Amino acid sequence: MRRIRVVHHFTDQHTKEQVTHYADDAFLICDGVALSVVDKERGDAVLERVKPSDMFPGCYESVDGPYTEFELDEDIYQLIVQQIAKGDLQ
């Protein structure tokens, strides 16, 4: 597992405007699957399929398809960050 940058680029259904939102933090779990922390303050996270972005160099972007939203506890988030820093999650 490693840290990555995930961007969500979509058209707002209400305003019809293009929206670009970067996840507060993200981790590539395995090829094509990421844990994206969408809003760190609220603990909102998404398990989603991703691919390298053509529009946003150095970033991954969400792939249309199923995803799972959930709340990520701060303690678990910190444990993931610590384990990556130690090199335990690879």
PDB file of C-alpha atoms in Angstrom, residues 8 27 29 34-39 43-49 62 66-72:
ATOM      1  CA  HIS A   8     -12.633  13.369  -8.500  1.00  0.00           C
ATOM      2  CA  PHE A  27      -3.827   5.067  -0.465  1.00  0.00           C
ATOM      3  CA  ILE A  29      -4.293  -0.693  -1.832  1.00  0.00           C
ATOM      4  CA  ALA A  34      -7.778   2.926  -3.579  1.00  0.00           C
ATOM      5  CA  LEU A  35      -8.918   4.025  -0.165  1.00  0.00           C
ATOM      6  CA  SER A  36      -9.700   7.731  -0.606  1.00  0.00           C
ATOM      7  CA  VAL A  37     -10.226   9.959   2.415  1.00  0.00           C
ATOM      8  CA  VAL A  38     -12.673  12.411   0.860  1.00  0.00           C
ATOM      9  CA  ASP A  39     -13.166  14.594   3.943  1.00  0.00           C
ATOM     10  CA  GLY A  43     -14.017  10.890   8.409  1.00  0.00           C
ATOM     11  CA  ASP A  44     -15.681  10.339   5.014  1.00  0.00           C
ATOM     12  CA  ALA A  45     -13.864   7.716   2.997  1.00  0.00           C
ATOM     13  CA  VAL A  46     -14.434   5.731  -0.189  1.00  0.00           C
ATOM     14  CA  LEU A  47     -13.116   2.385  -1.360  1.00  0.00           C
ATOM     15  CA  GLU A  48     -13.023   2.795  -5.137  1.00  0.00           C
ATOM     16  CA  ARG A  49     -11.507   1.721  -8.415  1.00  0.00           C
ATOM     17  CA  SER A  62     -11.936   7.530  -9.936  1.00  0.00           C
ATOM     18  CA  PRO A  66     -19.353   0.642  -7.911  1.00  0.00           C
ATOM     19  CA  TYR A  67     -17.738   2.111  -4.817  1.00  0.00           C
ATOM     20  CA  THR A  68     -18.237   1.845  -1.070  1.00  0.00           C
ATOM     21  CA  GLU A  69     -18.634   4.894   1.181  1.00  0.00           C
ATOM     22  CA  PHE A  70     -17.884   4.604   4.879  1.00  0.00           C
ATOM     23  CA  GLU A  71     -16.676   6.516   7.933  1.00  0.00           C
ATOM     24  CA  LEU A  72     -12.989   6.139   8.701  1.00  0.00           C
TER      25      LEU A  72
END
